[in-house]
mmCIF file of C-alpha atoms and ligand atoms in Angstrom:
data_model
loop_
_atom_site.group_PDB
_atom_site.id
_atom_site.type_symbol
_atom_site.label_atom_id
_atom_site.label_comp_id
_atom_site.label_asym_id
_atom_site.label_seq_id
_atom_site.Cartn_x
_atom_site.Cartn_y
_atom_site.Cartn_z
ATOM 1 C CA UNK A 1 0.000 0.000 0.000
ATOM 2 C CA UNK A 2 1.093 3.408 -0.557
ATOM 3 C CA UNK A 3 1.291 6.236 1.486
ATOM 4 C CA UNK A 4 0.349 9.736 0.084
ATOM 5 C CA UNK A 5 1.937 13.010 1.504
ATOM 6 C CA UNK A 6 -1.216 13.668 2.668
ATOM 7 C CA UNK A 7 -1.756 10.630 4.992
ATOM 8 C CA UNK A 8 1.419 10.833 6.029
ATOM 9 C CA UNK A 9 0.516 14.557 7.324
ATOM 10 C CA UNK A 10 -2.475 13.042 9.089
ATOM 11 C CA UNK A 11 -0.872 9.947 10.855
ATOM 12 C CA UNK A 12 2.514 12.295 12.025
ATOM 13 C CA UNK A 13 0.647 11.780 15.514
ATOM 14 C CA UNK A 14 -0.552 7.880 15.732
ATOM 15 C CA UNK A 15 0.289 5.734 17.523
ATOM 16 C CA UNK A 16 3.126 3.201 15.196
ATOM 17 C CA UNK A 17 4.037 6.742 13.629
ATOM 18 C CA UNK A 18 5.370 8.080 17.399
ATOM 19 C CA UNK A 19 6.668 4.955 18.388
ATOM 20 C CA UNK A 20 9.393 5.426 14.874
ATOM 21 C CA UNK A 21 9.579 8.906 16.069
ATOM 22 C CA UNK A 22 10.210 7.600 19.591
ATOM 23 C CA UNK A 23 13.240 5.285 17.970
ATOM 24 C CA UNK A 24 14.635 7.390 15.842
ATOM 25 C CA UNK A 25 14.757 10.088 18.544
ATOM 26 C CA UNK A 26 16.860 7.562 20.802
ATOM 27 C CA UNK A 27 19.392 6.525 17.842
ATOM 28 C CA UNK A 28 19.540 10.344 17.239
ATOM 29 C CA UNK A 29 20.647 10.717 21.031
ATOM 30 C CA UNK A 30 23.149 7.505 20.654
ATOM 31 C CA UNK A 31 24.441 9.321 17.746
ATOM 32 C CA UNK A 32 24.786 12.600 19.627
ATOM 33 C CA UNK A 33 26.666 11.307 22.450
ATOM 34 C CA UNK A 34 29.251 9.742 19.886
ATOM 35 C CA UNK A 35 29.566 13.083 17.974
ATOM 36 C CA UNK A 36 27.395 16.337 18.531
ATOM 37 C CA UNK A 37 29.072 17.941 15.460
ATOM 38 C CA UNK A 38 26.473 16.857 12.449
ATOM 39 C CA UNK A 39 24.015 18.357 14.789
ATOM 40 C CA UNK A 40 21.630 21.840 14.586
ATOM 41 C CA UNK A 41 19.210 22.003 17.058
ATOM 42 C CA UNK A 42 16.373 24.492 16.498
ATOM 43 C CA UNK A 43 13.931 25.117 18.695
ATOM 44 C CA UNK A 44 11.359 27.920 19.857
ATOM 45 C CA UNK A 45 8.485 29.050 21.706
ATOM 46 C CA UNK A 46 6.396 32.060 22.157
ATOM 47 C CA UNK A 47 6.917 34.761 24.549
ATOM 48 C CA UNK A 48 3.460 34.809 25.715
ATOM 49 C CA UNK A 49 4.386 35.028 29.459
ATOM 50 C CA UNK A 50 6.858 33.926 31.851
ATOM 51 C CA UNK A 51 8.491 30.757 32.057
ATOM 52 C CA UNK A 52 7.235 28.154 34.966
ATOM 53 C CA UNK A 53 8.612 25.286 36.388
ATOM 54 C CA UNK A 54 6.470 23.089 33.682
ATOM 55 C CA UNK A 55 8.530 25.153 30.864
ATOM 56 C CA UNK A 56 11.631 24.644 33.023
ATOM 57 C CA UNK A 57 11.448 20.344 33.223
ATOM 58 C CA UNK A 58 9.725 19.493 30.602
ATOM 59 C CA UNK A 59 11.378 21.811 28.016
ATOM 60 C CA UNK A 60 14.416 24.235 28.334
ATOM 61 C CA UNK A 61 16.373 21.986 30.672
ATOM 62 C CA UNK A 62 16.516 19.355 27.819
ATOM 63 C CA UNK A 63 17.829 22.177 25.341
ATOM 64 C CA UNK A 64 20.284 23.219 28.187
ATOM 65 C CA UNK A 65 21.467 19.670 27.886
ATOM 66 C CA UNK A 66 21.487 18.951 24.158
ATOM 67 C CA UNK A 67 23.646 22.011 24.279
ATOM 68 C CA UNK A 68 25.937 21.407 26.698
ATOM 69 C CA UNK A 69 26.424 17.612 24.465
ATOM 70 C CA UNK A 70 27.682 20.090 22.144
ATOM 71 C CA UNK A 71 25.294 20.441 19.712
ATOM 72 C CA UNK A 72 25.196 24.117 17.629
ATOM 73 C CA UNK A 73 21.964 25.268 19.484
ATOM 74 C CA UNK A 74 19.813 28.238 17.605
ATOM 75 C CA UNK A 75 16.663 29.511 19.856
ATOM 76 C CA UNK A 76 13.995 31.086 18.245
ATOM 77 C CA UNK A 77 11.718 33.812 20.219
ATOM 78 C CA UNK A 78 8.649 33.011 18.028
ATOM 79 C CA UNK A 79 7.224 36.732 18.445
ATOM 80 C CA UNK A 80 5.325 36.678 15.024
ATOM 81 C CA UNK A 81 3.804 33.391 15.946
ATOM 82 C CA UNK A 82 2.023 35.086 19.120
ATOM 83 C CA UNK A 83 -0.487 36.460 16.832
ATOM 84 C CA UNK A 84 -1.397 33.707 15.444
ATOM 85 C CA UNK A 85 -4.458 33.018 17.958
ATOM 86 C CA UNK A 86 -5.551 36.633 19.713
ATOM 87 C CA UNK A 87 -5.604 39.474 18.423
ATOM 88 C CA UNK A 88 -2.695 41.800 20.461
ATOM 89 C CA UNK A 89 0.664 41.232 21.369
ATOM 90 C CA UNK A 90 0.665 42.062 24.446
ATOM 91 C CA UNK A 91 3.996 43.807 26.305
ATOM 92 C CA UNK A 92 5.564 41.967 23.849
ATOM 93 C CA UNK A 93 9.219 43.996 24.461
ATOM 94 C CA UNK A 94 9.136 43.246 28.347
ATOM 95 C CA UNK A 95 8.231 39.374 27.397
ATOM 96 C CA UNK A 96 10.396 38.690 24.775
ATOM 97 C CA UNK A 97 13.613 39.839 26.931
ATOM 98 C CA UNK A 98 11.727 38.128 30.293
ATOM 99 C CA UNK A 99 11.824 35.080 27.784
ATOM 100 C CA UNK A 100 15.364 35.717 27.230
ATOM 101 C CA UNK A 101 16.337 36.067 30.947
ATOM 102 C CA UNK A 102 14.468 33.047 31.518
ATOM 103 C CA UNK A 103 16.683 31.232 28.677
ATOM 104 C CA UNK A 104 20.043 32.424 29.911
ATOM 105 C CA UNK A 105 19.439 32.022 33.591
ATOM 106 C CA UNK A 106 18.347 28.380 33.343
ATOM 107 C CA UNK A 107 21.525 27.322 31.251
ATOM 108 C CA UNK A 108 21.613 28.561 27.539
ATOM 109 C CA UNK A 109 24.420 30.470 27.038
ATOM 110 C CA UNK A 110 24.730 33.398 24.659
ATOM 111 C CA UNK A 111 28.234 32.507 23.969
ATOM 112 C CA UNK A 112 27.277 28.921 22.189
ATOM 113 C CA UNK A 113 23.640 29.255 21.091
ATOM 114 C CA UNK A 114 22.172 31.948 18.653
ATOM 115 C CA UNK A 115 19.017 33.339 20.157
ATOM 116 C CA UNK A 116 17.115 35.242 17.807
ATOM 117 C CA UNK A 117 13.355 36.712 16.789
ATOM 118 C CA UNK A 118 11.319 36.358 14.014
ATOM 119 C CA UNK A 119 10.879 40.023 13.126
ATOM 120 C CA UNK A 120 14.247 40.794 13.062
ATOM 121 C CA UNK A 121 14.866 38.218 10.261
ATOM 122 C CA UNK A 122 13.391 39.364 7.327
ATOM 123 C CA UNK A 123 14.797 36.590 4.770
ATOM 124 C CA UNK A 124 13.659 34.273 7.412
ATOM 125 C CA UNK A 125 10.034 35.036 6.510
ATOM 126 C CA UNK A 126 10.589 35.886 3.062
ATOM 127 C CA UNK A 127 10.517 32.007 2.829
ATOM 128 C CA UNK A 128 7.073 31.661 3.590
ATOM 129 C CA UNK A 129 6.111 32.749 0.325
ATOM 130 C CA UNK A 130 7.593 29.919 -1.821
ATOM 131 C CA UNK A 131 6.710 27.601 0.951
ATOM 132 C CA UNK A 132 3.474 28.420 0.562
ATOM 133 C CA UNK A 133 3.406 27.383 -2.824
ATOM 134 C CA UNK A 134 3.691 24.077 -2.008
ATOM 135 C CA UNK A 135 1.564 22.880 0.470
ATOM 136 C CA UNK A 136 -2.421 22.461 -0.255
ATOM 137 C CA UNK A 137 -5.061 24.651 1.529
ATOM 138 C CA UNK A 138 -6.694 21.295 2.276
ATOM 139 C CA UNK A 139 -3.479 19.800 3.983
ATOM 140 C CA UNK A 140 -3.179 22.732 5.923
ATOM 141 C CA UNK A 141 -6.826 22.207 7.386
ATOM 142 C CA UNK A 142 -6.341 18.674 8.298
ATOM 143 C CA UNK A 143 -3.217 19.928 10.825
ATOM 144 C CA UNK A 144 -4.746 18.446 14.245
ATOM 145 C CA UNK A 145 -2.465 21.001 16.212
ATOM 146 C CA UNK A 146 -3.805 23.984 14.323
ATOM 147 C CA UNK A 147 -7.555 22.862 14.980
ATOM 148 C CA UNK A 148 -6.760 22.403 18.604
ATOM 149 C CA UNK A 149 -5.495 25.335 18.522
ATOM 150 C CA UNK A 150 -8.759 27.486 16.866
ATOM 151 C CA UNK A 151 -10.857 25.415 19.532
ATOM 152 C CA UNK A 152 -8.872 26.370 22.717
ATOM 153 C CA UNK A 153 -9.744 30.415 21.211
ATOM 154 C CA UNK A 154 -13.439 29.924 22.164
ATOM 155 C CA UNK A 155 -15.053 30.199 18.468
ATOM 156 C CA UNK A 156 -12.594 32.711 17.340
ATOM 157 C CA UNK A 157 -12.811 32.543 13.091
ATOM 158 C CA UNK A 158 -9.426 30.968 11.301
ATOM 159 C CA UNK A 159 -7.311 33.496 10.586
ATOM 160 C CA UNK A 160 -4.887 33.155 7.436
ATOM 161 C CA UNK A 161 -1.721 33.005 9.816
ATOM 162 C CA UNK A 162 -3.075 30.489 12.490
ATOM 163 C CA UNK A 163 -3.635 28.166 9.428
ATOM 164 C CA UNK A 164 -0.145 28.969 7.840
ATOM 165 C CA UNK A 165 1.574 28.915 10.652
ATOM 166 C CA UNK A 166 2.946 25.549 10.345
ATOM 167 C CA UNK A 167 4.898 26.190 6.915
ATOM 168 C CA UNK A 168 5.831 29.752 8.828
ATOM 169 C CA UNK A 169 7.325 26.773 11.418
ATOM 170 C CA UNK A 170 8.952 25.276 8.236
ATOM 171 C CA UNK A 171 10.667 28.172 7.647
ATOM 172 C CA UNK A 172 12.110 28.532 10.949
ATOM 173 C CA UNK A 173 13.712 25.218 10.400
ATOM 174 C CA UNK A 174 14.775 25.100 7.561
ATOM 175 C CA UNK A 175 16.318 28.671 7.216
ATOM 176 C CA UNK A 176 19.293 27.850 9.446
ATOM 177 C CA UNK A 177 19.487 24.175 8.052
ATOM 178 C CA UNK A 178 18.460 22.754 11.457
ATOM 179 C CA UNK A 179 18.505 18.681 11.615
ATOM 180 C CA UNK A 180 17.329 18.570 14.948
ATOM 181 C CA UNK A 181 13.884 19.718 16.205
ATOM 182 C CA UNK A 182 13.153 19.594 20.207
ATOM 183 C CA UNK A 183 9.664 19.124 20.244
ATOM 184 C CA UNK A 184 6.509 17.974 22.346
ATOM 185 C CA UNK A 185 4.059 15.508 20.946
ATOM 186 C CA UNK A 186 2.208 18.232 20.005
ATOM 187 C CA UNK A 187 4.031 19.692 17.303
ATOM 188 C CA UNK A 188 4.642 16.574 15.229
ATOM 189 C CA UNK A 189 2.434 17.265 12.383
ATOM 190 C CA UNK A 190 4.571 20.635 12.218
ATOM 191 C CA UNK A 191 7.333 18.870 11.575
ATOM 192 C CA UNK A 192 6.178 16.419 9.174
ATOM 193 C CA UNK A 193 5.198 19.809 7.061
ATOM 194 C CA UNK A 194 8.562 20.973 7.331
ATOM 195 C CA UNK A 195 10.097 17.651 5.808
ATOM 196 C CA UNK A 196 7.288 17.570 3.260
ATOM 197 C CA UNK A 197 8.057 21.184 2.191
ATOM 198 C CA UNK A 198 11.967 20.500 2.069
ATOM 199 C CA UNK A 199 10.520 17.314 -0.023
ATOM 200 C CA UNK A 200 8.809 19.219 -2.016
ATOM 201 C CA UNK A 201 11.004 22.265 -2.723
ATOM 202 C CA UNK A 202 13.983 19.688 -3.910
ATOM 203 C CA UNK A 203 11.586 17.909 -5.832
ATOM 204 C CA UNK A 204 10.194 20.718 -7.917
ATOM 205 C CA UNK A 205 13.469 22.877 -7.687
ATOM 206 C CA UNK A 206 16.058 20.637 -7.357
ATOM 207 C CA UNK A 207 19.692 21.251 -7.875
ATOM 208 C CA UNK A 208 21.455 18.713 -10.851
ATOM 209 C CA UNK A 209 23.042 17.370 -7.858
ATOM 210 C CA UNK A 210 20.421 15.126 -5.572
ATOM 211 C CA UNK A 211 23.197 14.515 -2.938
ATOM 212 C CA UNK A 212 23.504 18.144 -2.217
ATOM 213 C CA UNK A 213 19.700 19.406 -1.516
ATOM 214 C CA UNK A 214 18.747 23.034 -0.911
ATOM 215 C CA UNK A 215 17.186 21.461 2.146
ATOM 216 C CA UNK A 216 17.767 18.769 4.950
ATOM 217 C CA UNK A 217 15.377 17.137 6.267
ATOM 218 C CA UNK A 218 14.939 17.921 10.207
ATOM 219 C CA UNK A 219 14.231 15.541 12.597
ATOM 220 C CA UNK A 220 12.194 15.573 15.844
ATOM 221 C CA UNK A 221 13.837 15.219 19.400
ATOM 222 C CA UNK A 222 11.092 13.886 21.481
ATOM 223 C CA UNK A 223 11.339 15.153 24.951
ATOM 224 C CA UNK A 224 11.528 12.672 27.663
ATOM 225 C CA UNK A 225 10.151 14.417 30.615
ATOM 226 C CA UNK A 226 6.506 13.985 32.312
ATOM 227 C CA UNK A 227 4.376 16.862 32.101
ATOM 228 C CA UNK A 228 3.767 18.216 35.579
ATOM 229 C CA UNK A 229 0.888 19.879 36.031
ATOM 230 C CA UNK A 230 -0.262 22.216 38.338
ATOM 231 C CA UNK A 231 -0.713 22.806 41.510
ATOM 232 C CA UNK A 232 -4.494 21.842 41.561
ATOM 233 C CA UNK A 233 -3.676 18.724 39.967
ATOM 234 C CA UNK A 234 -4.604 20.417 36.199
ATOM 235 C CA UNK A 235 -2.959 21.278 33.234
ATOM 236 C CA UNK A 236 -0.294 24.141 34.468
ATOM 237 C CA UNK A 237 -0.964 27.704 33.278
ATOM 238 C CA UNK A 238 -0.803 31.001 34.075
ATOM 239 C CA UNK A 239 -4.613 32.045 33.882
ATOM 240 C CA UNK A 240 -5.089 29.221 36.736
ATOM 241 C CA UNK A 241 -2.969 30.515 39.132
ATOM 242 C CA UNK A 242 -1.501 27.207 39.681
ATOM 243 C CA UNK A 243 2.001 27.873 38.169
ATOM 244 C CA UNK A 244 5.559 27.895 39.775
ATOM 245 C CA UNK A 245 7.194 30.367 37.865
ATOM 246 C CA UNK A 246 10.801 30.464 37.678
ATOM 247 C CA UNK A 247 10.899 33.982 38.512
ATOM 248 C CA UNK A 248 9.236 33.724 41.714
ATOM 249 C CA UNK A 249 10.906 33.562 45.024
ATOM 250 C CA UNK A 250 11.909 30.679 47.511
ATOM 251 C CA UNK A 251 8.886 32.273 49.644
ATOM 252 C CA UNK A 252 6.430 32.226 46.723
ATOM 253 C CA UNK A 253 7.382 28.850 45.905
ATOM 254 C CA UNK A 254 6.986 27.625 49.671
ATOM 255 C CA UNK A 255 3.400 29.465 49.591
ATOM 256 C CA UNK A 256 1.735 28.329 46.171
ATOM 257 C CA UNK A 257 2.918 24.552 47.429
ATOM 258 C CA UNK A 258 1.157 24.684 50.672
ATOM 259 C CA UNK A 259 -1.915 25.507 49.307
ATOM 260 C CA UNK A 260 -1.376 23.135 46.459
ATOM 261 C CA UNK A 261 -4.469 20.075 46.141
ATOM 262 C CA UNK A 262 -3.617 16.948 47.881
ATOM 263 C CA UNK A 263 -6.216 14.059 49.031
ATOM 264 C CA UNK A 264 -7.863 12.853 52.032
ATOM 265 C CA UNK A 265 -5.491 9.917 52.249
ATOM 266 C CA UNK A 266 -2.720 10.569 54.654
ATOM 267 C CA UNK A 267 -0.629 7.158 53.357
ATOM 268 C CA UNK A 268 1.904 8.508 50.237
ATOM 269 C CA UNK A 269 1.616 6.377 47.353
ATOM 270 C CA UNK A 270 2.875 7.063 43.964
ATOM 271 C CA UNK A 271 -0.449 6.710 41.765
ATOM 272 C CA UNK A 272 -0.595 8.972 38.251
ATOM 273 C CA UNK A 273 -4.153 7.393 37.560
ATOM 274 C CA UNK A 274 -5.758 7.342 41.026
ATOM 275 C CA UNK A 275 -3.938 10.372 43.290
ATOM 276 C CA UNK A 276 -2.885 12.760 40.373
ATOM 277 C CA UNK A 277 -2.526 15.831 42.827
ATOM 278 C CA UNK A 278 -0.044 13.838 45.017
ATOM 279 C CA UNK A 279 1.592 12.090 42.394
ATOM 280 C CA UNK A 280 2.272 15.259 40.465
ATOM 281 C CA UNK A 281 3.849 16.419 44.027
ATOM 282 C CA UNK A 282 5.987 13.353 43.671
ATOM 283 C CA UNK A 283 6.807 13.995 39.919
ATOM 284 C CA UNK A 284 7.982 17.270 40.583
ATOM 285 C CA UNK A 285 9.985 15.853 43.411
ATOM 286 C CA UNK A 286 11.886 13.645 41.342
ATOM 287 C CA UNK A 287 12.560 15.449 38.707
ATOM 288 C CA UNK A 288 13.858 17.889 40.493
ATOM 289 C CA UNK A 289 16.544 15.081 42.627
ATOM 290 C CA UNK A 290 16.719 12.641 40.184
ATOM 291 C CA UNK A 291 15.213 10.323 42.725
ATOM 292 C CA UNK A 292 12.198 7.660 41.550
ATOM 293 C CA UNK A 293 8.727 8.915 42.336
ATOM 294 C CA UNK A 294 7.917 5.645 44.400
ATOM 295 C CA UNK A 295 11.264 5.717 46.223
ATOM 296 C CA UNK A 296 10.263 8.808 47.554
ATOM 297 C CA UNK A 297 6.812 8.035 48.376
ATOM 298 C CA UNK A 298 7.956 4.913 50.126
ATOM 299 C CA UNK A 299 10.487 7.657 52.234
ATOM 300 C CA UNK A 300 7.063 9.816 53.558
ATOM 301 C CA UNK A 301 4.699 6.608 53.377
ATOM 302 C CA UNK A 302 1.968 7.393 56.184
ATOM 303 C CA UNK A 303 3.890 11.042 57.537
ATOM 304 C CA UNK A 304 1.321 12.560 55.074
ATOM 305 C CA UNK A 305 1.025 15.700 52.312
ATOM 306 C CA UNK A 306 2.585 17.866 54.860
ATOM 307 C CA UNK A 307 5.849 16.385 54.802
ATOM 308 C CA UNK A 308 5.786 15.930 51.018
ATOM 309 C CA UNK A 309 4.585 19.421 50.314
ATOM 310 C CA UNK A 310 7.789 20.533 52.561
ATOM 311 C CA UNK A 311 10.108 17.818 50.602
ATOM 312 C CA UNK A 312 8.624 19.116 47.332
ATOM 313 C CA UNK A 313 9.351 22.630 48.539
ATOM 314 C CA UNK A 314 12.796 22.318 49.434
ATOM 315 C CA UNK A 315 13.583 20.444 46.028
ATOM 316 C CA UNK A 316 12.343 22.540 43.592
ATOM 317 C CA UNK A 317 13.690 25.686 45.537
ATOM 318 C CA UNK A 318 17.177 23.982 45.683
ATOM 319 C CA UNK A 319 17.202 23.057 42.058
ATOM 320 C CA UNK A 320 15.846 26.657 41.213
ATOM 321 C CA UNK A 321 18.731 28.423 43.114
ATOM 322 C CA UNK A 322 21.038 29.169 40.632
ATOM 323 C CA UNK A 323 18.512 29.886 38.346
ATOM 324 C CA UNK A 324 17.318 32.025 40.124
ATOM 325 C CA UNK A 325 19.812 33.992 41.409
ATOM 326 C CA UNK A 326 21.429 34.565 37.688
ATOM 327 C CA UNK A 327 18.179 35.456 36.617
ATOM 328 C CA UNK A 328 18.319 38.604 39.229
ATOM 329 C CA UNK A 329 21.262 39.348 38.181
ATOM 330 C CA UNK A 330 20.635 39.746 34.361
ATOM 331 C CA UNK A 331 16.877 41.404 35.058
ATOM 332 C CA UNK A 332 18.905 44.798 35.755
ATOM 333 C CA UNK A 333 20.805 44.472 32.917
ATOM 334 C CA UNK A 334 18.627 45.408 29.527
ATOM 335 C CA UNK A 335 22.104 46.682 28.218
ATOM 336 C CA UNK A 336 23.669 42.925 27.860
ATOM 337 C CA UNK A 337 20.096 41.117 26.685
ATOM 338 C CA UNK A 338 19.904 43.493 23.884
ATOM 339 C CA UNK A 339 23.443 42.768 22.897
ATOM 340 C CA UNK A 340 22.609 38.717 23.325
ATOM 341 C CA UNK A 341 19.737 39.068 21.024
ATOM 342 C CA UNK A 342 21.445 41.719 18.622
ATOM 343 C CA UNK A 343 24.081 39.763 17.937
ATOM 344 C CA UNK A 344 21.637 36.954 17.563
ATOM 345 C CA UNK A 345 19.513 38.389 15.006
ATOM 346 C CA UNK A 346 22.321 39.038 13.387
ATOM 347 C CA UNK A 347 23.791 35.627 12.904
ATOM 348 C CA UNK A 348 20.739 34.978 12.248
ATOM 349 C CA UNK A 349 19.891 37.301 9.404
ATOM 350 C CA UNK A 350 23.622 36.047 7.564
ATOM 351 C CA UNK A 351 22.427 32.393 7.811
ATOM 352 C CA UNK A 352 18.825 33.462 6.739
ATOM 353 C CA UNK A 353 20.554 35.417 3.708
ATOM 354 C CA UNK A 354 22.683 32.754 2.873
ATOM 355 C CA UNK A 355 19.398 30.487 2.319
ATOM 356 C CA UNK A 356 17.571 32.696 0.536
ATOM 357 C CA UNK A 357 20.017 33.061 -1.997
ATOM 358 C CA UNK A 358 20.225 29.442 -2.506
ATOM 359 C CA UNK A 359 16.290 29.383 -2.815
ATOM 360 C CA UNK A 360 16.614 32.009 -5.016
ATOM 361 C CA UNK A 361 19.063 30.823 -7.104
ATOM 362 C CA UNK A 362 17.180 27.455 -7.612
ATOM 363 C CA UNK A 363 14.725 29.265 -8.948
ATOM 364 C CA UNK A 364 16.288 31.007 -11.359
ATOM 365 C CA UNK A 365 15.577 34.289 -9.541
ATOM 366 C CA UNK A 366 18.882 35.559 -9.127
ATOM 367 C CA UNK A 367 19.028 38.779 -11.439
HETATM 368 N N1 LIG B 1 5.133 26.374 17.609
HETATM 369 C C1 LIG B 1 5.964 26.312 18.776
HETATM 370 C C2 LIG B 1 5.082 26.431 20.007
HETATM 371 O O1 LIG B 1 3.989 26.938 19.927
HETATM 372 C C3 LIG B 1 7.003 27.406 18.810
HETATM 373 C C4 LIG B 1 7.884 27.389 17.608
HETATM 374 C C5 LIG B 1 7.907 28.303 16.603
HETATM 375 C C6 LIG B 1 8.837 26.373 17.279
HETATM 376 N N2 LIG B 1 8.806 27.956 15.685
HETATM 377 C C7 LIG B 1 9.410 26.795 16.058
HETATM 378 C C8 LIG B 1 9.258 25.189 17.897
HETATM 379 C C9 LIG B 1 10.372 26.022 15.431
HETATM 380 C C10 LIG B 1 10.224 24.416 17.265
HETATM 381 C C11 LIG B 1 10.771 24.825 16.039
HETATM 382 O O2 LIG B 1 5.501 26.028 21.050
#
């Protein structure tokens, strides 16, 4: 049977399509570990707010340590992508260098990685335009993440960029000629775009030589770590009130996990399905020591949520030190996050103009 583009769009999130992704992700990390120097990791998110502890453990300490392997890392502050689903921007300026701060107190470091913005790349989103030549309007409605997306905006009407933001995604890859794509479940189908665009683009434009494509084709890094949610026991996020942000103090921390949910059961037992409020205690626990979840239930066993509240506390507040105290340090220092993401941008902007050119040139635009 064959497999068109199209299905292959659709089923980027099933089940026998994750567990390849799943594979390949752990020969990619056997390959890392042997040599990080084939590698570009890409990766991005939108400064729509602060970064919490959620962020911290299920995302940016991963990139910290896929950098730190020694893999060229290239962040991307996705600031054209936060209008994709509302209609403002927000402070935009104060979260873009919070987002920054976050970054660079919780282990990137501006001397290694390129951190960079969308708007300040104009080649960078030049690409869109080709790119959009070669995906289908009816592939681009099929995207599950995009439709999730329109439904968590409360019967908000599809706007042009939420649907095309996925080959705007594509661009972001493939500009720098990224191979290595940090990602949640969640942005899968993304990245099955992306490939399909590169695809496409060598297909239609191809240089005489096949073993030197305009394009690679990326590859997703799926992240390890548990989502932690928050401290009620749902999904963590900001309008909740239930976040631990990275930004808040050892106090703040201590406060928001004393009031956090427990149950009626004083016995600690490490139970996702059953006891999610106490379990996600004990997830954040050990993630934050390296210690297993039941090991450390088995320590507190019948002292109750108390003691693991206080255990939880001192963790996270021990792991979030440093972090913390570099990230006080650079908050009163605009002057030296400008220059990070200046000289960003502009790394970014040669790489950007470097691709363009290419694209350009295989399409017999150069004049
Ligand atoms: N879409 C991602 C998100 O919402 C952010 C993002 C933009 C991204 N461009 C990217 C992630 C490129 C990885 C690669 O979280």
């Amino acid at each position: 049977m064959t497999t068109t583009s199209e299905d292959q769009l659709a089923n980027s999130t099933n089940e026998a399509s994750l567990l390849r992704t799943q594979a390949r992700s752990e020969e990619i990390e056997s390959a890392i570990a042997e040599d990080p120097s084939p590698f570009r990791m890409l990766t991005g998110a939108r400064p729509t707010g602060s970064l919490h502890l959620g962020h911290y453990l299920g995302t940016i300490r991963d990139w910290v340590r896929i950098q730190d392997l020694g893999v060229d890392t290239w962040i991307l502050v996705a600031d054209y992508q936060v209008i994709t689903d509302r209609d403002g921007v927000g402070p935009l300026r104060e979260r873009v260098l919070g987002l920054l701060t976050d970054y660079i107190a919780a282990g990137i470091d501006p001397t290694r990685a390129t951190i960079f913005t969308h708007s300040a790349v104009p080649a960078l989103n030049q690409l869109m335009l080709p790119f959009l030549s070669l995906v289908t309007e009816a592939e681009l409605h099929r995207n599950p993440t995009v439709k999730a997306e329109l439904e968590a905006t409360d019967g908000r009407a599809m706007s042009g960029l939420l649907l095309t933001y996925p080959v705007h995604q594509a661009a972001d890859i493939l500009f720098c000629k990224a191979n290595l794509v940090p990602v949640g479940q969640d942005q899968l189908p993304h990245l099955e775009q992306t490939r399909l665009i590169a695809q496409r683009f060598d297909r239609r434009y191809g240089r005489a030589d096949p073993e030197r494509p305009v394009f690679r084709r990326p590859d997703a890094l799926l992240s390890e770590a548990p989502h932690i949610l928050g401290t009620d026991g749902v999904k963590m996020s900001k309008s909740r009130g239930n976040t631990i942000e990275l930004r808040m103090s050892a106090d703040e921390t201590a406060r928001m996990l004393r009031k956090a949910k427990t149950d009626a059961d004083r016995h600690i037992t490490y139970d996702p399905e059953h006891r999610p409020e106490v379990s996600n205690l004990l997830l954040m626990a050990s993630l934050a020591t390296g210690e297993a979840p039941e090991a450390i239930a088995e320590r507190i066993g019948d002292k109750g949520a108390g003691t693991l509240k206080a255990l939880v506390t001192e963790a996270v507040n021990e792991m979030l030190a440093p972090v913390r105290a570099r990230r006080a340090e650079l908050a009163d220092d605009e002057a030296y996050l400008l220059d990070v993401l200046h000289a960003g941008n502009e790394k970014a902007n040669e790489r950007a103009d470097r691709t363009l050119h290419q694209v350009r040139e295989a399409m017999h635009m150069i004049y």
